[in-house]
């Protein structure tokens, strides 16, 4: 029969915390270490040795078990350069030899060493010692490899247990390089840590600095804002053990136990302390996820408005010219500029009429009669005026097109999801979480009833035993009364039709929305911008033709023949013509310059629109669901999934232990256990969608 665990004994969870956290604290002799409610006294320390070996020997205050805890890499020269770099080779570094010596010294001095432990480099030291001492228990967390040839592949080393953190870089690299056979013993993956680059170090050691309550947790979000909370990452909290024996539940089925009153009470207490304790964290994590989603939902109008304003600002800036400021809203500046160009054209036309009156005066009529040259420029203004009016219409169309995109189409970028939600990602998550929230509450309530049912069965076993004893002593028959036992209902939690492609739904929504806005700008706005460029160029050409004609009139009127020269000598005719020409050229040349500016601005806008749209994508991503908050939702889901995975392990063992029993109460409990496991697995699948 399997021995029921003594909760005072030094177990794997204790050794993992000692290896990953306390070993790095450099305790002095006589210090007390508190681990999982147990006290350990420091009997001996070894720091600053010539090889770099650091270690401490501790004793479980209650059970008197002795343990050696080796310290992982801290020193650049002795640990990293002289030891870690040599593990890949064949020759054991001095620290391994010193670790074996230290173990023997402590074993001789204080008595039999029960266990050794270590993290990283210290894990390699631990395993080196344990391979030569098969009676000592060895527990490592994310151990380094041993030198080539040290591990005998034909041996199993059952006394060694190595725990690999899910997001540890060292063990992941070792296994991917095919070096896993240089880590002896059993290897079990545990779900501690979080996939954040900032947590690289703590994912390896398994711990962050403990808070004032001795809890190992990281903060998520900003205090005072929705979704703010903590995730518990201590590696020892994620080692799943049998509720009865305390043995890790990773190496297959545990040994069968006798289902008596004591063991049923252990099951009841385990459900209360381990399972419901885990489900409490599940509730906290999921509630924080829901808070983030609900807050994003409440911010929908603001998110849309900010995205509209961002698009408007980026569109206006794309031209790189002040004339285009506000072009996506009212276009007031550019429209005013065109009105000014029209007024300049009117002024130039008026001045050209004056020029014509001078050119058509008596001397000019004589010149015209003699030369038969028509120098009238008035007819040249009609095309330029037509182009300016067309330009004004095009600017109106550009403003209207931009406004249609901003006011009508940008809000539609948020639509989508299974039910075509107005706010696709938030709507999809909200619909999914409403089902998940209901399910996790149902599972929690079922576990509460389950705990009570198991406790009632244990009590009933005790009462029947007592009644049987009393009956034997008194000679009377057993009482017919039956104890009342809590009935736990068989139930099936709801399925969810949402988030079927996981968290990729946001990436897909952003891509679709970006393609949509790109298409809209390309089909609605871009052609108008290009047309403005063309019309502005035509205005320049038309004005250039007018300027050319005016200058030509000057040359013909004054220097075209000997008679005009003679008139210029004896009259002020030359001064009048030159003055009139200059007066006409001033507004025309200004029109030409401004039209060029308008053209260049539209050219820049056209050329910069693709880059503008690409730069707009991150703002679109933020508006659809703020990335940091979205990552926090995913982080909470990952942590929830880890717990549900652990609960699945526990219930698989519970079902194994309850199977094969003939007692009706145990059979009923077995059926409930299977139902609870099914619900946990379904809830796990639903939460997993929020991690993909």
XYZ file of C-alpha atoms in Angstrom:
692
model
C 0.000 0.000 0.000
C 1.213 3.480 -0.802
C 2.373 5.485 2.178
C 0.320 8.575 2.871
C 2.460 11.656 2.804
C 3.728 13.490 5.826
C 3.215 17.170 5.085
C 6.214 18.011 7.241
C 8.681 16.162 5.045
C 10.918 18.052 2.653
C 9.291 17.590 -0.733
C 9.997 18.515 -4.346
C 8.215 21.855 -4.052
C 10.370 22.827 -1.088
C 13.581 21.824 -2.847
C 12.640 23.736 -5.995
C 12.019 26.936 -4.034
C 15.246 26.450 -2.105
C 17.171 25.939 -5.357
C 15.590 28.701 -7.433
C 15.151 31.409 -4.834
C 16.731 30.948 -1.424
C 20.064 29.623 -2.679
C 20.818 33.059 -4.131
C 20.165 34.895 -0.840
C 23.559 34.041 0.725
C 22.205 33.136 4.152
C 24.581 32.957 7.062
C 24.926 30.042 9.486
C 22.129 29.982 12.128
C 19.729 31.726 9.711
C 16.193 30.370 9.411
C 14.538 29.908 6.028
C 10.759 29.690 5.672
C 9.552 27.563 2.769
C 5.910 26.598 2.258
C 5.189 26.962 5.953
C 8.205 24.901 6.978
C 11.299 26.054 8.806
C 14.786 25.192 7.620
C 17.881 25.992 9.676
C 21.175 26.837 7.973
C 23.865 24.588 9.456
C 26.764 25.321 7.129
C 27.667 27.555 4.181
C 30.433 27.514 1.636
C 30.938 30.785 -0.249
C 33.804 32.284 -2.250
C 35.676 29.032 -2.822
C 38.580 28.984 -5.245
C 36.547 27.129 -7.898
C 33.511 29.336 -7.414
C 31.432 26.637 -5.683
C 28.757 28.106 -3.425
C 26.520 25.877 -1.312
C 24.649 25.656 1.965
C 23.568 22.778 4.168
C 20.166 23.092 5.823
C 17.981 21.035 8.132
C 14.214 20.656 8.225
C 13.409 21.890 11.722
C 10.568 19.428 12.289
C 11.714 16.251 10.529
C 15.466 16.853 10.912
C 16.043 15.945 7.256
C 19.325 17.287 5.924
C 19.624 18.925 2.502
C 22.386 20.531 0.493
C 21.429 23.406 -1.774
C 23.955 24.365 -4.416
C 24.013 27.936 -5.743
C 23.714 28.660 -9.466
C 25.786 30.967 -11.655
C 26.550 34.364 -10.155
C 30.241 35.046 -10.760
C 31.369 36.004 -14.247
C 34.836 34.510 -14.031
C 34.478 31.366 -11.903
C 30.897 30.402 -12.762
C 30.507 31.497 -16.356
C 33.984 31.574 -17.854
C 35.648 28.753 -15.911
C 32.694 26.413 -15.364
C 29.679 26.903 -17.632
C 31.762 27.154 -20.786
C 33.508 23.849 -20.020
C 30.327 21.801 -19.474
C 29.986 21.299 -23.218
C 33.294 19.413 -23.242
C 34.475 16.139 -21.741
C 36.494 17.230 -18.715
C 34.449 17.929 -15.547
C 35.154 21.436 -14.236
C 36.561 21.882 -10.755
C 33.201 22.952 -9.334
C 31.741 19.501 -10.010
C 34.638 17.862 -8.170
C 34.286 20.318 -5.305
C 30.514 19.720 -5.124
C 31.108 15.987 -4.656
C 33.674 16.703 -1.973
C 31.341 19.135 -0.205
C 28.554 16.552 -0.200
C 30.809 13.961 1.384
C 32.083 16.419 3.990
C 28.569 17.428 5.024
C 27.396 13.823 4.984
C 30.253 12.887 7.316
C 29.796 15.905 9.570
C 26.029 16.100 10.074
C 24.756 12.668 9.160
C 23.005 11.245 6.123
C 22.090 13.897 3.577
C 18.506 13.260 2.440
C 18.394 15.519 -0.581
C 20.361 17.856 -2.814
C 19.011 20.554 -5.091
C 20.102 23.314 -7.433
C 19.150 25.585 -10.300
C 21.021 26.085 -13.590
C 24.734 25.401 -13.045
C 23.823 24.222 -9.541
C 21.462 21.739 -11.184
C 24.435 20.168 -12.943
C 26.319 20.022 -9.618
C 23.277 18.433 -7.977
C 22.991 15.767 -10.650
C 26.715 15.003 -10.530
C 26.456 14.313 -6.806
C 23.224 12.315 -7.111
C 24.559 10.012 -9.834
C 27.248 8.773 -7.430
C 24.856 8.604 -4.466
C 21.712 6.782 -5.603
C 20.133 6.880 -2.146
C 20.063 10.668 -2.008
C 17.098 12.465 -3.514
C 18.021 15.093 -6.116
C 15.692 17.809 -7.380
C 16.784 20.421 -9.909
C 15.139 23.356 -11.634
C 16.264 24.092 -15.207
C 19.622 22.320 -14.832
C 22.673 22.759 -17.010
C 24.084 19.758 -18.844
C 26.913 17.601 -17.525
C 30.162 17.091 -19.449
C 30.183 14.519 -22.221
C 30.516 10.952 -20.930
C 29.468 11.586 -17.321
C 25.887 10.369 -17.767
C 25.483 6.646 -18.364
C 22.663 6.360 -20.909
C 21.979 2.781 -19.824
C 20.975 3.877 -16.312
C 17.684 5.493 -15.279
C 18.749 7.424 -12.138
C 15.331 7.231 -10.437
C 16.590 9.344 -7.528
C 16.935 12.400 -9.785
C 14.061 14.694 -10.796
C 14.610 17.636 -13.103
C 11.878 20.254 -13.504
C 11.852 22.270 -16.710
C 10.078 25.617 -16.649
C 7.854 26.117 -19.682
C 9.594 29.306 -20.817
C 13.158 28.542 -19.718
C 15.746 29.394 -22.355
C 18.494 27.050 -21.080
C 16.707 23.706 -21.019
C 14.858 24.601 -24.212
C 18.156 25.222 -25.962
C 19.778 22.108 -24.504
C 16.953 19.881 -25.699
C 16.766 21.490 -29.142
C 20.504 20.907 -29.611
C 20.110 17.239 -28.759
C 21.970 17.521 -25.445
C 19.110 16.367 -23.245
C 20.763 12.974 -22.689
C 23.437 14.781 -20.681
C 20.873 15.565 -18.004
C 20.265 12.370 -15.987
C 17.039 11.215 -14.345
C 13.405 12.142 -14.824
C 12.460 15.337 -16.617
C 9.129 17.012 -16.031
C 7.778 20.196 -17.564
C 6.000 22.622 -15.257
C 3.877 25.622 -16.198
C 5.536 28.395 -14.233
C 6.672 31.666 -15.770
C 5.281 33.910 -18.477
C 6.372 34.463 -22.110
C 7.859 37.925 -21.665
C 11.384 38.931 -22.647
C 11.638 40.963 -19.446
C 11.048 37.738 -17.486
C 13.881 35.804 -19.129
C 15.911 35.634 -15.920
C 13.034 34.797 -13.587
C 11.712 32.192 -16.008
C 15.083 30.488 -15.597
C 15.381 30.729 -11.823
C 11.637 30.205 -11.374
C 11.192 33.199 -9.096
C 10.983 36.946 -8.755
C 11.690 38.814 -5.556
C 9.141 37.836 -2.919
C 6.727 40.529 -1.742
C 6.075 41.427 1.897
C 3.826 38.366 2.204
C 6.428 36.035 0.755
C 4.493 35.608 -2.505
C 6.159 35.339 -5.879
C 4.037 37.303 -8.301
C 4.349 39.779 -11.120
C 2.205 42.833 -11.659
C 0.077 43.092 -14.777
C -1.358 46.395 -15.986
C -1.366 49.734 -14.212
C -2.685 50.162 -10.690
C -6.098 51.775 -10.666
C -6.880 50.783 -14.243
C -9.129 47.915 -15.383
C -7.339 44.593 -15.572
C -4.671 45.473 -13.030
C -3.657 42.403 -11.090
C -0.969 39.871 -10.310
C 0.123 36.528 -11.720
C 1.730 34.009 -9.395
C 4.818 32.525 -11.009
C 6.683 30.694 -8.225
C 7.931 27.436 -9.713
C 7.042 25.326 -6.674
C 3.396 26.404 -6.895
C 3.215 24.725 -10.296
C 4.485 21.312 -9.255
C 1.429 19.068 -9.266
C 1.471 16.289 -6.682
C -0.902 13.584 -5.547
C -3.462 14.769 -3.011
C -2.729 11.614 -1.037
C 0.974 10.830 -1.335
C 2.537 14.106 -2.368
C 4.276 12.338 -5.256
C 4.643 14.339 -8.487
C 1.970 13.454 -11.037
C 4.183 13.517 -14.113
C 5.634 10.026 -14.446
C 2.450 8.056 -15.096
C -0.082 6.618 -12.665
C 0.604 6.713 -8.945
C 0.255 3.643 -6.742
C -3.222 2.715 -5.568
C -4.333 3.781 -2.102
C -6.966 2.385 0.245
C -10.069 4.568 0.154
C -10.801 4.770 3.851
C -12.076 7.656 5.918
C -8.646 9.292 6.247
C -7.963 9.144 2.551
C -11.382 10.499 1.642
C -10.753 13.390 4.016
C -7.399 13.959 2.310
C -9.272 14.142 -0.989
C -11.795 16.585 0.464
C -9.060 18.764 1.947
C -7.055 18.580 -1.258
C -10.060 19.787 -3.257
C -10.453 22.636 -0.803
C -6.797 23.663 -0.594
C -5.219 22.724 -3.911
C -7.993 22.520 -6.474
C -10.240 25.337 -5.258
C -7.159 27.381 -4.463
C -6.137 27.038 -8.080
C -9.650 27.789 -9.343
C -9.616 30.956 -7.234
C -6.617 32.148 -9.224
C -8.444 31.152 -12.403
C -11.353 33.345 -11.339
C -9.021 36.250 -10.605
C -7.165 35.981 -13.919
C -10.318 35.644 -15.988
C -12.051 38.464 -14.125
C -9.115 40.728 -14.942
C -9.327 39.712 -18.596
C -13.035 40.516 -18.616
C -12.336 43.907 -17.019
C -9.905 44.793 -19.801
C -12.358 43.752 -22.515
C -15.240 45.653 -20.915
C -13.100 48.774 -20.577
C -12.143 48.593 -24.241
C -15.826 48.250 -25.046
C -16.656 51.376 -23.058
C -13.900 53.236 -24.921
C -15.289 52.325 -28.352
C -16.520 55.794 -29.344
C -13.274 57.346 -28.185
C -11.203 54.756 -30.077
C -13.115 55.491 -33.269
C -12.768 59.250 -32.797
C -9.037 59.046 -32.118
C -8.529 56.907 -35.219
C -10.495 59.406 -37.316
C -8.454 62.302 -35.970
C -5.222 60.393 -36.558
C -6.114 59.636 -40.163
C -7.082 63.271 -40.719
C -3.816 64.599 -39.260
C -1.647 62.103 -41.152
C -3.475 62.805 -44.425
C -3.014 66.567 -44.030
C 0.680 66.157 -43.231
C 1.330 63.824 -46.174
C 1.485 66.743 -48.621
C 4.201 68.429 -46.598
C 2.855 71.888 -47.460
C 0.873 74.327 -45.269
C -1.540 74.911 -48.174
C -2.866 71.386 -47.610
C -3.499 71.750 -43.886
C -7.117 70.801 -43.261
C -7.505 69.252 -46.715
C -9.236 66.216 -45.192
C -11.671 68.343 -43.243
C -12.683 71.634 -44.917
C -9.839 72.437 -47.296
C -10.302 76.092 -46.312
C -6.679 77.073 -46.853
C -6.357 75.517 -50.301
C -9.780 76.769 -51.358
C -8.832 80.262 -50.203
C -5.626 79.959 -52.185
C -7.596 79.088 -55.339
C -9.924 82.037 -54.780
C -6.831 84.193 -54.486
C -5.497 82.763 -57.766
C -8.794 83.596 -59.457
C -8.581 87.161 -58.130
C -4.997 87.405 -59.411
C -6.145 86.170 -62.808
C -8.919 88.774 -62.829
C -6.380 91.442 -61.943
C -3.972 90.249 -64.648
C -6.780 90.239 -67.197
C -7.743 93.773 -66.229
C -4.149 94.907 -66.561
C -3.891 93.204 -69.931
C -6.926 95.163 -71.085
C -5.032 98.335 -70.191
C -2.068 96.980 -72.101
C -4.348 96.326 -75.069
C -5.707 99.844 -74.916
C -2.161 101.180 -75.152
C -1.203 98.780 -77.884
C -4.386 99.660 -79.771
C -3.819 103.425 -79.500
C -3.201 105.473 -82.714
C 0.511 104.662 -82.914
C -0.248 101.028 -82.384
C -2.948 101.040 -85.002
C -0.402 102.407 -87.429
C 1.994 99.609 -86.449
C -0.726 97.033 -86.786
C -1.732 98.393 -90.114
C 1.790 98.290 -91.388
C 2.795 94.889 -89.828
C -0.637 93.187 -89.926
C 0.129 91.541 -86.472
C -2.684 90.910 -83.907
C -1.319 91.483 -80.402
C -4.619 91.016 -78.456
C -4.004 88.713 -75.387
C -7.477 88.842 -73.825
C -8.642 85.530 -75.303
C -5.815 83.676 -73.553
C -7.427 84.009 -70.089
C -10.432 81.740 -70.702
C -8.542 78.391 -70.408
C -6.709 79.471 -67.243
C -9.987 80.515 -65.591
C -11.612 77.238 -66.574
C -8.728 75.262 -65.045
C -8.883 77.252 -61.807
C -12.601 76.577 -61.477
C -11.954 72.913 -62.183
C -9.215 72.921 -59.532
C -11.663 74.338 -57.030
C -14.144 71.582 -57.829
C -11.426 68.951 -57.475
C -10.447 70.283 -54.047
C -14.114 70.083 -53.003
C -14.189 66.493 -54.238
C -10.990 65.692 -52.348
C -12.398 67.110 -49.116
C -15.664 65.239 -49.610
C -13.841 61.999 -50.425
C -11.654 62.264 -47.335
C -14.673 63.029 -45.175
C -16.557 60.026 -46.524
C -13.607 57.827 -45.558
C -13.261 59.435 -42.140
C -16.902 59.684 -41.142
C -18.411 56.657 -42.873
C -15.739 54.084 -43.608
C -13.351 54.335 -40.628
C -16.052 53.235 -38.125
C -16.731 50.284 -40.411
C -13.105 49.149 -40.043
C -14.017 47.929 -36.550
C -16.855 45.689 -37.737
C -16.469 41.930 -37.989
C -16.333 38.752 -35.963
C -18.669 35.797 -35.961
C -21.772 37.942 -35.373
C -20.528 40.973 -37.342
C -20.047 42.979 -34.179
C -19.821 46.753 -34.485
C -16.604 46.421 -32.478
C -15.299 43.121 -33.829
C -12.509 42.078 -31.470
C -14.057 43.451 -28.304
C -17.425 41.996 -29.285
C -15.972 38.564 -30.012
C -13.956 38.489 -26.798
C -16.868 39.776 -24.769
C -19.227 37.133 -26.168
C -16.660 34.395 -25.537
C -15.868 35.559 -22.023
C -19.527 35.775 -21.050
C -19.664 32.015 -21.669
C -16.278 31.320 -20.060
C -17.243 33.398 -17.006
C -20.460 31.442 -16.585
C -18.592 28.156 -17.017
C -15.834 28.861 -14.517
C -18.448 29.877 -11.926
C -20.292 26.623 -12.613
C -17.063 24.611 -12.218
C -16.268 26.426 -8.965
C -19.723 25.677 -7.566
C -19.480 22.077 -8.668
C -16.115 21.741 -6.913
C -17.607 23.216 -3.733
C -20.375 20.616 -3.743
C -17.877 17.919 -4.691
C -15.681 18.791 -1.711
C -18.667 18.586 0.630
C -19.810 15.293 -0.899
C -16.408 13.665 -0.386
C -16.259 14.974 3.178
C -19.738 13.615 3.883
C -18.707 10.223 2.510
C -15.649 10.217 4.802
C -17.856 11.127 7.777
C -20.333 8.417 6.820
C -17.509 5.870 6.701
C -16.458 6.919 10.198
C -20.001 6.777 11.573
C -20.633 3.324 10.135
C -17.359 2.128 11.629
C -18.384 3.571 14.989
C -21.844 2.029 14.733
C -20.325 -1.323 13.847
C -18.060 -1.149 16.909
C -20.931 -0.172 19.165
C -23.058 -2.979 17.783
C -20.350 -5.524 18.446
C -19.887 -4.273 21.998
C -23.581 -4.008 22.824
C -24.781 -6.978 20.841
C -27.455 -4.847 19.239
C -28.153 -4.634 15.505
C -26.892 -1.725 13.399
C -29.062 1.356 13.218
C -30.897 1.665 9.935
C -30.307 5.408 9.672
C -28.300 6.574 6.704
C -26.103 9.700 6.860
C -27.099 12.585 4.634
C -24.561 13.094 1.859
C -24.262 16.187 -0.303
C -25.340 15.399 -3.837
C -23.237 16.934 -6.584
C -25.098 17.367 -9.835
C -23.799 16.014 -13.097
C -23.681 18.998 -15.436
C -22.224 19.986 -18.744
C -20.935 23.512 -19.136
C -21.777 25.549 -22.222
C -19.777 25.430 -25.402
C -18.616 28.643 -27.078
C -18.917 29.350 -30.810
C -16.593 32.338 -30.495
C -12.859 32.885 -30.844
C -12.525 29.737 -32.932
C -9.293 31.003 -34.511
C -7.924 32.218 -31.210
C -6.268 35.561 -30.588
C -5.195 35.695 -34.228
C -8.605 37.223 -34.744
C -7.120 40.626 -33.983
C -4.239 40.254 -36.412
C -6.700 39.207 -39.098
C -9.025 42.106 -38.297
C -6.159 44.601 -38.478
C -4.993 43.193 -41.811
C -8.491 43.296 -43.273
C -9.091 46.800 -41.982
C -5.760 48.002 -43.347
C -6.489 46.524 -46.757
C -9.896 48.163 -46.681
C -8.609 51.636 -45.811
C -5.845 51.251 -48.410
C -8.388 50.321 -51.054
C -10.631 53.237 -50.109
C -7.813 55.771 -50.311
C -6.596 54.254 -53.565
C -9.999 54.317 -55.268
C -11.567 57.447 -53.771
C -8.811 59.875 -52.908
C -5.767 59.010 -54.951
C -7.354 59.712 -58.380
C -8.551 63.126 -57.202
C -5.092 63.999 -55.886
C -3.548 63.015 -59.200
C -6.144 65.078 -61.054
C -5.300 68.111 -58.916
C -1.676 67.636 -59.932
C -2.643 67.553 -63.620
C -4.959 70.574 -63.405
C -2.343 72.587 -61.508
C 0.154 71.737 -64.236
C -2.339 72.893 -66.890
C -2.828 76.149 -65.000
C 0.931 76.675 -65.035
C 1.002 75.998 -68.770
C -1.920 78.341 -69.482
C -0.396 81.135 -67.421
C 2.976 80.569 -69.066
C 1.277 81.013 -72.437
C -0.263 84.291 -71.271
C 3.105 85.498 -69.964
C 4.729 84.551 -73.235
C 2.085 86.469 -75.210
C 2.423 89.543 -73.010
C 6.178 89.561 -73.389
C 5.802 88.993 -77.109
C 3.454 91.977 -77.267
C 6.153 94.065 -75.628
C 8.738 93.040 -78.208
C 6.430 93.539 -81.193
C 4.930 96.733 -79.894
C 8.249 98.430 -79.266
C 10.863 96.754 -81.398
C 8.949 94.981 -84.125
C 9.672 97.620 -86.889
C 11.331 100.993 -87.533
C 8.053 102.900 -87.089
C 7.605 101.651 -83.524
C 11.164 102.679 -82.754
C 10.503 106.148 -84.203
C 7.332 106.534 -82.135
C 9.205 105.509 -78.987
C 11.795 108.239 -79.561
C 9.340 111.109 -79.863
C 6.619 109.959 -77.375
C 6.210 108.245 -73.939
C 4.740 105.241 -75.715
C 7.607 102.903 -74.678
C 7.253 103.749 -70.970
C 3.493 103.193 -71.117
C 3.848 99.804 -72.825
C 6.586 98.629 -70.443
C 4.622 99.729 -67.392
C 1.477 98.027 -68.619
C 3.379 94.831 -69.411
C 5.055 94.780 -65.979
C 1.718 95.391 -64.243
C 0.232 92.443 -66.128
C 3.208 90.156 -65.466
C 3.269 90.595 -61.650
C -0.040 88.743 -60.901
C 0.589 86.253 -63.707
C 3.988 85.268 -62.350
C 2.510 84.991 -58.828
C -0.200 82.679 -60.188
C 2.467 80.600 -61.849
C 4.478 80.307 -58.624
C 1.462 79.423 -56.453
C 0.131 76.943 -59.011
C 3.502 75.224 -58.939
C 3.297 75.026 -55.134
C -0.189 73.504 -55.367
C 1.058 71.007 -57.925
C 4.098 70.028 -55.906
C 1.939 69.612 -52.791
C -0.452 67.295 -54.604
C 2.515 65.420 -56.049
C 3.956 64.936 -52.578
C 0.562 63.876 -51.271
C 0.200 61.328 -54.050
C 3.718 59.982 -53.530
C 3.406 59.867 -49.737
C -0.012 58.215 -49.502
C 1.357 54.625 -49.569
C 3.821 55.394 -46.769
C 1.131 57.281 -44.863
C -1.162 54.259 -45.055
C 1.616 51.971 -43.858
C 2.350 54.309 -40.952
C -1.371 54.405 -40.192
C -1.456 50.652 -39.552
C -0.069 50.752 -35.965
C -2.688 53.350 -35.046
C -5.314 51.095 -36.549
C -3.945 48.210 -34.501
C -4.155 50.289 -31.331
C -7.665 51.512 -32.050
C -9.048 48.034 -32.748
C -7.682 46.832 -29.377
C -4.835 48.487 -27.512
C -1.843 46.098 -27.954
C -0.621 46.302 -24.368
C -4.058 45.482 -23.005
C -4.528 42.757 -25.591
C -1.226 41.213 -24.482
C -2.386 41.420 -20.859
C -5.559 39.502 -21.758
C -3.436 36.866 -23.445
C -1.059 36.757 -20.460
C -3.931 36.147 -18.051
C -5.245 33.418 -20.367
C -1.839 31.738 -20.501
C -1.657 31.730 -16.707
C -5.223 30.424 -16.460
C -4.469 27.686 -18.942
C -1.459 26.590 -16.894
C -3.657 26.170 -13.807
C -6.375 24.276 -15.662
C -3.710 21.997 -17.092
C -2.554 21.276 -13.538
C -6.130 20.639 -12.398
C -6.524 18.165 -15.236
C -3.511 16.241 -13.921
C -4.980 16.188 -10.431
C -8.367 14.899 -11.535
C -6.852 12.232 -13.737
C -5.141 10.907 -10.618
C -8.342 11.231 -8.560
C -10.264 9.241 -11.164
C -7.539 6.595 -11.206
C -7.681 6.221 -7.423
C -11.496 6.071 -7.318
C -11.758 3.562 -10.165
C -12.486 -0.070 -9.363
C -14.150 0.581 -6.016
C -17.444 -1.233 -5.439
C -18.949 1.098 -2.839
C -21.900 2.974 -4.319
C -20.796 6.276 -2.774
C -17.332 5.918 -4.303
C -18.825 4.999 -7.672
C -21.038 8.083 -7.537
C -18.031 10.202 -6.630
C -16.133 8.656 -9.543
C -18.879 9.707 -11.951
C -18.840 13.230 -10.552
C -15.042 13.279 -10.834
C -15.239 12.330 -14.491
C -17.850 15.028 -15.066
C -15.687 17.634 -13.304
C -12.704 16.588 -15.415
C -14.753 16.910 -18.609
C -15.840 20.391 -17.580
C -12.270 21.384 -16.695
C -11.085 20.116 -20.082
C -13.784 22.055 -21.922
C -13.046 25.188 -19.935
C -9.357 24.639 -20.646
C -10.053 24.426 -24.387
C -12.076 27.648 -24.254
C -9.363 29.486 -22.320
C -6.731 28.105 -24.682
C -8.393 30.005 -27.538
C -7.355 33.175 -25.761
C -3.680 32.173 -25.874
C -3.240 31.197 -29.527
